[in-house]
Amino acid sequence: MSGTQEDLDAFEGGLADALRRTGEGFSVEGRPLVDGGVVRGRRGLRRRRIAAVTGSVAALAVVGFGASYTTGAFGGGSGQGGAGVATQPKVQEAGPSTKSSPGKGPQLSAQQVIERLEGLLPEGKVSGQAGRGTADRFGPSAHLVFDDGKGKAAIGVSVGAVDPDGTEAEQQLECPGKTFVPYDSCRNETLADGSRLMVLRGYEYPDKRVDTKWWHAYVVTPDGYTVDVSEWNAPAEKGAAVSRAEPLLTAGQLKVLVISDEWRPVMNALGKAAPEPVQQPPAQGQDGQAILRKLKSLLPGSAKVASERGDDGYAYVVVNDGKGASLVQINVQPNMSDVEGELFGSGAEVLPDGTKVVTHQGPGEKGGAGVVMWTADTIRTDGLQVVVSAFNSGSQNAKATRQTPALTMQQLKSIATSGEWAGK
């Protein structure tokens, strides 16, 4: 990797922050399985947030299911959450060390990309400008702090490319499940030219411990270009006090900005739009919908399902037995024998068939007031690990809705040790 010492420092600091954030998705008590709901929600949201500044394929894969990071993200630069836009370096022109293959249109400098963003904003004072040009290996982007007289607001845009028919585009455009990612609104729309748009009004912190709002728009054109915009009601993504009630642009204005023809020259400079589809390795875990069906079949009759979702190796339901909402989630992962000694020590219960069981009862992991988490963690002789958890709330980010989870510890153990998980 080439670049100045400042670039390297920023990269290392940003990487530390990314690792810390990714680590938040892992369960407590040393368990290696990721909270599947966070995987689903954070995988989409963090990818989009990264893309909002980098606009290119991630330079470095980070631990986790699909989590990735590249240097230069909003707020990146420290393992403590980052300083945000206002402290980003000044505009960096692309040099020989960041030159990529020329596109089919004229190349634009970082300053020109920034000016396009500025030209689409209302009257106001601009500060903290930073960005990258179309020849930069990390892709074109612009970000700045804008003050329209009602308070400073961070806003950023990136332009990139994706297979418009691929999984990545689908994930980017999908509204996340509110069970794990609270937001005020999220809508999808197909435009007259075939472009697909997602506009989300959400929050920087899922548990809303700080009143920082994060609004986001993402569009994929039929020829495979993307425009990604994020804005906050503060002068930085993190580490800055809220400076206004709402971000700068309304949802309607955000849509106008992200679909503007001003981004077409930036797209053209990137050359071929849609990258070659990437061959994904076959899934190692069980199909999410199959897991969901099995989980529902093993629930007690009193647990009525209010919402549900399945992903590879993971599923969840929110149930209500008349005493309040309760989240129940399950991870089903094969080939986990290498962690058996670490996670299932001398205190584990060993069943007649050799299955080892450990149970945990403790506070929830995501900050919801009064939330408790009950877990049955099992591993079979063939290395299949099944972990079932239940909460006394319909979401870990929300306060408790009942005294205890809707499922008892014995019911959780029965689900985790069921013969249903032996086959696909």
Coordinates of C-alpha atoms in Angstrom, one line a residue:
M1 CA 0.0 0.0 0.0
S2 CA 1.4 3.4 -1.0
G3 CA 0.7 6.8 0.3
T4 CA 1.8 9.4 2.9
Q5 CA 2.3 8.6 6.6
E6 CA -0.9 10.5 7.3
D7 CA -2.8 8.2 4.9
L8 CA -1.3 5.1 6.7
D9 CA -2.2 6.5 10.1
A10 CA -5.8 7.2 8.9
F11 CA -6.0 3.7 7.5
E12 CA -4.7 2.0 10.7
G13 CA -7.0 4.1 12.9
G14 CA -10.0 3.5 10.7
L15 CA -9.3 -0.2 10.6
A16 CA -9.1 -0.3 14.4
D17 CA -12.5 1.4 14.5
A18 CA -13.9 -1.1 11.9
L19 CA -12.7 -4.1 13.9
R20 CA -14.2 -2.6 17.1
R21 CA -17.5 -2.0 15.4
T22 CA -17.5 -5.5 13.8
G23 CA -16.7 -7.0 17.1
E24 CA -19.9 -5.5 18.5
G25 CA -21.8 -8.1 16.4
F26 CA -20.3 -11.0 18.3
S27 CA -22.1 -12.6 21.2
V28 CA -20.8 -12.3 24.7
E29 CA -19.1 -15.0 26.8
G30 CA -16.6 -15.9 24.0
R31 CA -19.2 -17.5 21.7
P32 CA -18.0 -17.3 18.1
L33 CA -21.4 -17.1 16.5
V34 CA -22.6 -13.7 15.3
D35 CA -26.0 -12.3 16.3
G36 CA -27.7 -13.1 13.0
G37 CA -30.0 -10.1 13.3
V38 CA -27.1 -7.8 13.6
V39 CA -25.4 -9.6 10.7
R40 CA -28.5 -8.9 8.6
G41 CA -29.0 -5.3 9.7
R42 CA -25.4 -4.2 10.2
R43 CA -24.2 -6.1 7.1
G44 CA -26.5 -4.0 4.9
L45 CA -26.2 -0.7 6.8
R46 CA -22.5 -0.7 7.5
R47 CA -21.8 -1.6 3.8
R48 CA -24.0 1.3 2.7
R49 CA -22.4 3.6 5.2
I50 CA -18.9 2.6 4.0
A51 CA -20.0 3.0 0.4
A52 CA -21.4 6.5 1.2
V53 CA -17.8 7.7 1.5
T54 CA -15.6 5.2 -0.4
G55 CA -17.8 4.4 -3.4
S56 CA -15.7 1.3 -4.3
V57 CA -15.1 -2.3 -3.5
A58 CA -13.7 -2.7 0.0
A59 CA -9.9 -2.8 0.2
L60 CA -9.8 -5.0 3.2
A61 CA -12.1 -7.8 4.4
V62 CA -12.7 -7.6 8.1
V63 CA -13.7 -10.4 10.5
G64 CA -17.4 -11.2 10.2
F65 CA -20.1 -12.3 7.8
G66 CA -19.6 -10.0 4.9
A67 CA -18.3 -7.1 7.0
S68 CA -15.8 -4.9 5.1
Y69 CA -14.0 -1.7 5.4
T70 CA -11.9 0.8 3.4
T71 CA -10.0 3.8 4.6
G72 CA -11.5 7.2 4.6
A73 CA -15.0 6.5 6.0
F74 CA -17.0 9.2 7.6
G75 CA -15.9 9.4 11.2
G76 CA -13.1 7.0 10.7
G77 CA -9.7 7.7 12.1
S78 CA -9.8 6.5 15.6
G79 CA -10.7 3.4 17.5
Q80 CA -12.8 5.6 19.7
G81 CA -15.4 6.4 17.1
G82 CA -13.7 8.9 14.9
A83 CA -13.6 12.6 14.7
G84 CA -15.9 12.9 11.8
V85 CA -16.2 15.1 8.7
A86 CA -15.0 18.3 10.1
T87 CA -11.6 16.9 10.9
Q88 CA -11.0 15.0 7.7
P89 CA -8.0 16.1 5.6
K90 CA -8.3 18.7 3.0
V91 CA -9.2 17.6 -0.6
Q92 CA -6.7 15.1 -1.9
E93 CA -6.1 15.1 -5.6
A94 CA -5.5 11.6 -7.1
G95 CA -1.8 11.0 -7.7
P96 CA 0.1 8.4 -9.6
S97 CA -0.1 6.0 -6.6
T98 CA -3.9 6.0 -6.7
K99 CA -4.4 6.0 -10.5
S100 CA -6.8 3.4 -11.9
S101 CA -7.6 2.5 -15.5
P102 CA -9.2 5.4 -17.3
G103 CA -12.9 5.3 -17.8
K104 CA -14.8 6.1 -20.9
G105 CA -15.4 9.7 -19.9
P106 CA -13.1 12.5 -18.8
Q107 CA -11.6 12.1 -15.3
L108 CA -12.9 14.4 -12.6
S109 CA -10.7 15.7 -9.7
A110 CA -11.7 15.4 -6.1
Q111 CA -12.5 19.2 -6.2
Q112 CA -14.8 18.7 -9.1
V113 CA -16.7 15.9 -7.4
I114 CA -17.1 18.1 -4.3
E115 CA -18.4 21.0 -6.4
R116 CA -21.1 18.8 -7.8
L117 CA -22.3 18.0 -4.4
E118 CA -22.1 21.6 -3.3
G119 CA -24.1 22.6 -6.4
L120 CA -27.0 20.4 -5.4
L121 CA -27.3 21.9 -1.9
P122 CA -29.3 24.9 -0.8
E123 CA -27.8 28.2 0.1
G124 CA -25.5 28.0 3.1
K125 CA -22.0 27.9 4.5
V126 CA -19.8 25.0 3.6
S127 CA -16.8 23.7 5.6
G128 CA -14.8 20.5 6.1
Q129 CA -14.7 19.6 2.4
A130 CA -12.9 16.4 1.5
G131 CA -13.2 13.9 -1.2
R132 CA -11.6 11.8 -4.0
G133 CA -11.6 12.0 -7.7
T134 CA -12.7 9.5 -10.3
A135 CA -9.2 8.2 -10.8
D136 CA -8.7 7.3 -7.1
R137 CA -8.5 3.6 -6.5
F138 CA -11.1 3.9 -3.7
G139 CA -13.6 5.6 -6.0
P140 CA -15.0 9.1 -6.2
S141 CA -16.6 10.7 -3.2
A142 CA -17.3 14.0 -1.6
H143 CA -18.2 14.9 2.0
L144 CA -18.6 18.2 3.8
V145 CA -20.3 20.0 6.7
F146 CA -23.1 22.3 5.7
D147 CA -24.8 25.1 7.7
D148 CA -28.0 26.6 6.3
G149 CA -28.4 28.8 9.4
K150 CA -30.3 26.1 11.3
G151 CA -27.2 24.2 12.5
K152 CA -24.3 22.3 11.0
A153 CA -25.0 19.0 9.2
A154 CA -22.6 16.4 7.8
I155 CA -23.4 15.1 4.3
G156 CA -21.5 12.8 1.9
V157 CA -21.9 11.1 -1.4
S158 CA -20.1 8.4 -3.3
V159 CA -20.5 7.0 -6.8
G160 CA -19.6 3.4 -7.7
A161 CA -20.6 0.4 -9.6
V162 CA -22.3 -2.9 -8.8
D163 CA -23.9 -5.8 -10.7
P164 CA -27.4 -4.5 -10.9
D165 CA -28.8 -8.0 -10.8
G166 CA -26.5 -9.3 -8.1
T167 CA -26.9 -10.1 -4.4
E168 CA -24.9 -7.1 -3.4
A169 CA -27.4 -4.7 -5.1
E170 CA -30.3 -6.5 -3.6
Q171 CA -28.9 -6.2 -0.1
Q172 CA -28.0 -2.6 -0.5
L173 CA -31.6 -1.8 -1.6
E174 CA -33.4 -3.9 1.0
C175 CA -35.0 -2.2 4.0
P176 CA -33.6 -3.8 7.2
G177 CA -35.8 -5.5 9.7
K178 CA -37.0 -3.2 12.4
T179 CA -36.4 -5.9 15.1
F180 CA -32.7 -5.1 14.9
V181 CA -32.4 -1.8 13.1
P182 CA -34.9 0.8 14.3
Y183 CA -35.8 3.6 11.9
D184 CA -38.6 6.0 11.2
S185 CA -39.2 5.2 7.6
C186 CA -37.7 3.2 4.7
R187 CA -39.1 2.9 1.3
N188 CA -38.1 1.3 -2.0
E189 CA -39.0 2.7 -5.4
T190 CA -38.4 1.8 -9.1
L191 CA -38.0 4.9 -11.2
A192 CA -39.2 5.5 -14.7
D193 CA -35.8 4.7 -16.2
G194 CA -35.6 1.4 -14.3
S195 CA -33.3 2.7 -11.6
R196 CA -34.0 1.3 -8.1
L197 CA -34.0 3.6 -5.1
M198 CA -34.0 3.1 -1.3
V199 CA -34.5 6.0 1.1
L200 CA -34.1 5.4 4.8
R201 CA -34.6 7.7 7.8
G202 CA -32.9 6.1 10.7
Y203 CA -30.4 6.6 13.6
E204 CA -26.7 6.5 14.1
Y205 CA -27.1 4.3 17.2
P206 CA -29.7 1.5 17.1
D207 CA -30.4 1.9 20.8
K208 CA -30.8 5.7 20.3
R209 CA -28.5 6.5 23.2
V210 CA -27.5 9.6 21.3
D211 CA -30.0 11.6 19.3
T212 CA -27.9 11.5 16.1
K213 CA -30.1 10.8 13.1
W214 CA -28.7 9.1 10.0
W215 CA -30.6 9.5 6.8
H216 CA -29.6 7.6 3.7
A217 CA -30.4 7.2 0.0
Y218 CA -29.0 4.6 -2.4
V219 CA -29.8 4.2 -6.1
V220 CA -28.7 1.5 -8.6
T221 CA -29.1 2.4 -12.3
P222 CA -30.0 -0.3 -14.9
D223 CA -26.4 -0.1 -16.3
G224 CA -24.9 -0.8 -12.8
Y225 CA -23.8 2.5 -11.4
T226 CA -24.6 3.5 -7.8
V227 CA -25.0 6.8 -6.1
D228 CA -24.9 6.7 -2.3
V229 CA -25.8 9.6 0.0
S230 CA -25.7 9.8 3.8
E231 CA -26.5 12.8 6.0
W232 CA -26.7 13.5 9.8
N233 CA -28.2 16.1 12.0
A234 CA -24.7 16.8 13.5
P235 CA -21.4 18.0 12.0
A236 CA -20.0 14.5 12.3
E237 CA -21.2 10.9 12.2
K238 CA -20.0 10.3 15.7
G239 CA -18.3 12.3 18.4
A240 CA -20.1 15.6 17.8
A241 CA -23.2 17.0 19.6
V242 CA -26.5 17.1 17.7
S243 CA -26.7 20.6 16.1
R244 CA -30.2 20.5 14.6
A245 CA -33.4 18.6 14.9
E246 CA -33.2 16.9 11.5
P247 CA -30.5 16.4 8.8
L248 CA -30.2 19.0 6.2
L249 CA -32.3 17.5 3.4
T250 CA -35.8 16.0 3.7
A251 CA -36.4 12.5 2.3
G252 CA -37.8 14.1 -0.9
Q253 CA -34.7 16.3 -1.3
L254 CA -32.4 13.4 -0.6
K255 CA -34.1 11.5 -3.5
V256 CA -33.7 14.5 -5.8
L257 CA -30.0 14.7 -4.9
V258 CA -29.2 11.0 -5.3
I259 CA -30.9 10.6 -8.7
S260 CA -29.6 13.9 -10.2
D261 CA -28.0 13.9 -13.6
E262 CA -25.1 15.7 -12.1
W263 CA -23.6 12.3 -11.2
R264 CA -23.7 10.9 -14.8
P265 CA -20.3 12.4 -15.7
V266 CA -18.8 10.9 -12.6
M267 CA -20.3 7.5 -13.5
N268 CA -19.0 7.8 -17.1
A269 CA -15.5 8.5 -15.8
L270 CA -15.5 5.1 -14.0
G271 CA -15.7 3.2 -17.3
K272 CA -17.5 -0.1 -17.4
A273 CA -20.3 0.0 -14.9
A274 CA -21.3 -3.4 -13.7
P275 CA -18.3 -5.5 -12.5
E276 CA -18.1 -9.2 -13.4
P277 CA -20.3 -11.2 -11.0
V278 CA -18.3 -12.6 -8.1
Q279 CA -18.7 -16.3 -7.6
Q280 CA -19.8 -16.8 -4.0
P281 CA -18.7 -19.9 -2.1
P282 CA -21.5 -22.3 -1.3
A283 CA -23.3 -21.6 1.9
Q284 CA -22.0 -23.7 4.8
G285 CA -24.9 -23.3 7.1
Q286 CA -28.5 -24.4 6.6
D287 CA -30.9 -22.3 4.6
G288 CA -32.5 -19.5 6.6
Q289 CA -36.0 -20.3 5.5
A290 CA -35.6 -24.0 6.4
I291 CA -34.3 -22.9 9.9
L292 CA -37.2 -20.6 10.3
R293 CA -39.8 -23.3 9.5
K294 CA -38.2 -25.7 11.9
L295 CA -37.9 -23.1 14.7
K296 CA -41.6 -22.2 14.3
S297 CA -42.6 -25.9 14.5
L298 CA -40.7 -26.3 17.8
L299 CA -42.3 -23.3 19.6
P300 CA -44.8 -23.9 22.3
G301 CA -48.4 -23.5 21.3
S302 CA -48.8 -20.4 23.5
A303 CA -46.1 -18.5 21.6
K304 CA -47.9 -16.7 18.7
V305 CA -45.5 -15.4 16.0
A306 CA -45.8 -11.7 15.4
S307 CA -42.9 -11.3 13.0
E308 CA -40.1 -13.5 11.5
R309 CA -37.1 -13.7 9.3
G310 CA -34.5 -16.2 8.1
D311 CA -31.0 -15.9 6.7
D312 CA -28.3 -18.4 6.0
G313 CA -27.5 -20.2 9.2
Y314 CA -29.9 -18.0 11.2
A315 CA -33.5 -17.2 11.9
Y316 CA -35.6 -15.2 14.4
V317 CA -39.2 -14.8 15.5
V318 CA -40.9 -12.3 17.7
V319 CA -43.6 -14.1 19.7
N320 CA -46.3 -13.1 22.1
D321 CA -48.0 -15.4 24.6
G322 CA -50.3 -12.7 25.8
K323 CA -47.7 -11.4 28.3
G324 CA -45.7 -9.2 25.9
A325 CA -43.4 -9.4 22.9
S326 CA -40.3 -11.7 23.1
L327 CA -37.6 -12.1 20.6
V328 CA -36.3 -15.7 19.9
Q329 CA -33.3 -16.2 17.7
I330 CA -31.3 -19.3 16.6
N331 CA -27.9 -19.9 14.9
V332 CA -27.3 -23.2 13.2
Q333 CA -23.6 -23.7 12.2
P334 CA -21.8 -26.9 11.1
N335 CA -18.1 -27.7 11.5
M336 CA -17.6 -26.0 14.8
S337 CA -15.6 -28.8 16.5
D338 CA -12.5 -26.5 16.7
V339 CA -14.2 -24.3 19.3
E340 CA -15.7 -27.1 21.3
G341 CA -13.0 -27.2 23.9
E342 CA -13.1 -23.4 24.4
L343 CA -16.9 -23.1 24.7
F344 CA -18.0 -26.4 26.2
G345 CA -15.6 -27.1 29.1
S346 CA -15.9 -29.3 32.1
G347 CA -19.1 -27.5 33.2
A348 CA -21.1 -28.6 30.1
E349 CA -23.9 -31.1 30.4
V350 CA -23.3 -34.1 28.2
L351 CA -26.4 -35.9 26.8
P352 CA -26.5 -39.7 26.0
D353 CA -25.9 -39.0 22.3
G354 CA -22.7 -37.0 23.1
T355 CA -24.3 -33.6 22.6
K356 CA -22.8 -31.0 24.9
V357 CA -25.1 -28.2 26.4
V358 CA -24.3 -25.0 28.2
T359 CA -26.8 -22.4 29.3
H360 CA -26.4 -18.7 30.0
Q361 CA -28.7 -16.2 31.7
G362 CA -27.7 -12.5 31.8
P363 CA -28.4 -9.0 30.6
G364 CA -29.1 -8.2 26.9
E365 CA -26.3 -7.2 24.7
K366 CA -27.6 -4.2 22.8
G367 CA -28.5 -1.7 25.5
G368 CA -32.3 -2.1 25.9
A369 CA -33.4 -1.1 29.4
G370 CA -34.1 -4.1 31.6
V371 CA -33.6 -6.6 28.8
V372 CA -32.4 -10.1 29.7
M373 CA -31.0 -12.8 27.5
W374 CA -31.5 -16.6 28.1
T375 CA -29.4 -18.9 25.9
A376 CA -29.0 -22.6 25.3
D377 CA -25.8 -23.4 23.4
T378 CA -25.2 -26.9 22.1
I379 CA -22.7 -28.8 20.0
R380 CA -23.0 -32.3 18.6
T381 CA -20.5 -34.9 18.0
D382 CA -20.4 -34.0 14.3
G383 CA -19.5 -30.4 15.1
L384 CA -23.0 -28.9 14.5
Q385 CA -23.5 -26.0 16.9
V386 CA -27.1 -24.8 17.6
V387 CA -27.5 -21.7 19.8
V388 CA -31.0 -20.5 20.8
S389 CA -31.6 -17.3 22.7
A390 CA -34.8 -15.6 24.0
F391 CA -35.3 -12.1 25.3
N392 CA -37.9 -10.4 27.5
S393 CA -38.4 -7.8 24.7
G394 CA -39.4 -7.8 21.0
S395 CA -36.0 -6.2 20.2
Q396 CA -32.7 -6.0 22.0
N397 CA -32.6 -2.3 21.3
A398 CA -35.9 -1.6 23.0
K399 CA -36.8 -1.7 26.7
A400 CA -38.1 -4.8 28.3
T401 CA -41.8 -5.6 27.6
R402 CA -42.1 -8.4 30.2
Q403 CA -40.3 -9.9 33.3
T404 CA -38.8 -13.0 31.6
P405 CA -38.6 -14.3 28.0
A406 CA -41.6 -16.2 26.6
L407 CA -39.6 -19.5 26.5
T408 CA -38.3 -21.2 29.6
M409 CA -34.7 -22.4 29.7
Q410 CA -36.0 -26.0 29.4
Q411 CA -37.9 -25.1 26.2
L412 CA -34.8 -23.4 24.8
K413 CA -32.7 -26.5 25.5
S414 CA -35.4 -28.7 23.9
I415 CA -35.3 -26.6 20.7
A416 CA -31.5 -26.5 20.6
T417 CA -31.2 -30.3 21.0
S418 CA -34.0 -31.2 18.7
G419 CA -33.4 -33.8 16.0
E420 CA -34.8 -31.3 13.5
W421 CA -31.3 -29.8 13.1
A422 CA -29.6 -33.0 12.0
G423 CA -30.4 -32.6 8.4
K424 CA -31.0 -29.7 5.9

